[in-house]
């Protein structure tokens, strides 16, 4: 008797038009921002537990709260944008509070039956929210970190010390329990300026390495190993002129700046990158921006070029796996020692690409065996896990599957993770140092 009639509490108010919004990202594939939210049909597949597997939705898995599921976020966004009479609907705090805890892992884009892309919806919302309320200092610092690092390297020992003082972490709003990534002794660009070695024998082809902002400033040792590994395997390596990937801007919702970066990168690289001369990247979140975000960021006249570029922007592991298929790289070039490896894939790699090439690359030495940890997103999600109010949730996500699996691994088992944030999170959560697949394969060379 108390059940309301079927014509009440409807999602759509008869006669009310679907709101249209001007956006930085191109949402035209789904006829606009609002309809991209409306793709959520409410099925609730995003309310899985970690026992079921998959990545979507890590924040729901860790909290079991509806408002921390993809569906909860889609419902809040839709309802607040649809029902409001406010002149600036993107200024609503209620939406900000709900989207703040989306860690932009992109799992929903791949695993939701309707492919709701909450990471993209969030980034667009943040840009418009900041246009109304201003950009917080911490978001600016994180977004511009690659550019700040170009200055910080000039006083490197001091900047490494200062960045890890509790006082500065508190001022910025970072958790004092976190170790801030240190700057490398030398940037990859500085190392490359001394000359990239050439293959000793006939080259198997030319490879362009994308010197992403994380590798260049914080992990140039991995970049150097990537270059040496490719060279020893017979490839001519070049670092083309390019800008940073824009990932730090995207993750903080500074979409307009990432749009500029994407446009510059597409213009700089479109005429030199091809199937035969691919762009290969070490950090998944950086190189996959070419494939996932750039085509929706650039203006219409560059979209075809951006899509083509994205197809030839490969994870390092994708390049190696393809060369293994062509028998250009064989297990004879590597050690015959026995090694067990536990792999944690990057969440955006799982959503936009696959962990299969990582497994193929890591199992190339004939007595290497690889098991993938059934972990979703590690929980660090770029800067999210560093932010003081997000630290506990990030650790809780790590504790669901990843940390226990890493802790339970015997000492002789090697932990491998392609994502820089994942490696830092594993170190902070378990004390163990994970290696990038590049490092594992470089160390296994016998030529
Ligand atoms: S976000 Fe996707 S999985 Fe979750 S309820 Fe909506 S349609 Fe279903
Ligand atoms: S991007 Fe990740 S955290 Fe955000 S809603 Fe989708 S699955 Fe959840």
Short mmCIF file of N, CA, C and O in Angstrom, two decimals, residues 65 208 225 263 301:
data_model
loop_
_atom_site.label_atom_id
_atom_site.label_comp_id
_atom_site.label_asym_id
_atom_site.label_seq_id
_atom_site.Cartn_x
_atom_site.Cartn_y
_atom_site.Cartn_z
N UNK A 65 30.80 1.49 1.18
CA UNK A 65 29.86 2.62 1.18
C UNK A 65 29.37 2.89 -0.24
O UNK A 65 30.20 3.03 -1.16
N UNK A 208 61.59 5.10 -30.29
CA UNK A 208 61.59 6.39 -29.60
C UNK A 208 61.15 6.16 -28.15
O UNK A 208 60.08 5.59 -27.92
N UNK A 225 68.52 1.96 -17.73
CA UNK A 225 68.47 0.51 -17.99
C UNK A 225 67.59 0.20 -19.20
O UNK A 225 67.90 -0.71 -19.98
N UNK A 263 48.11 18.69 -27.00
CA UNK A 263 48.19 19.28 -28.34
C UNK A 263 49.64 19.44 -28.77
O UNK A 263 50.01 19.10 -29.91
N UNK A 301 40.55 18.93 -35.36
CA UNK A 301 41.46 18.78 -36.50
C UNK A 301 42.68 17.91 -36.16
O UNK A 301 43.39 17.47 -37.07
#
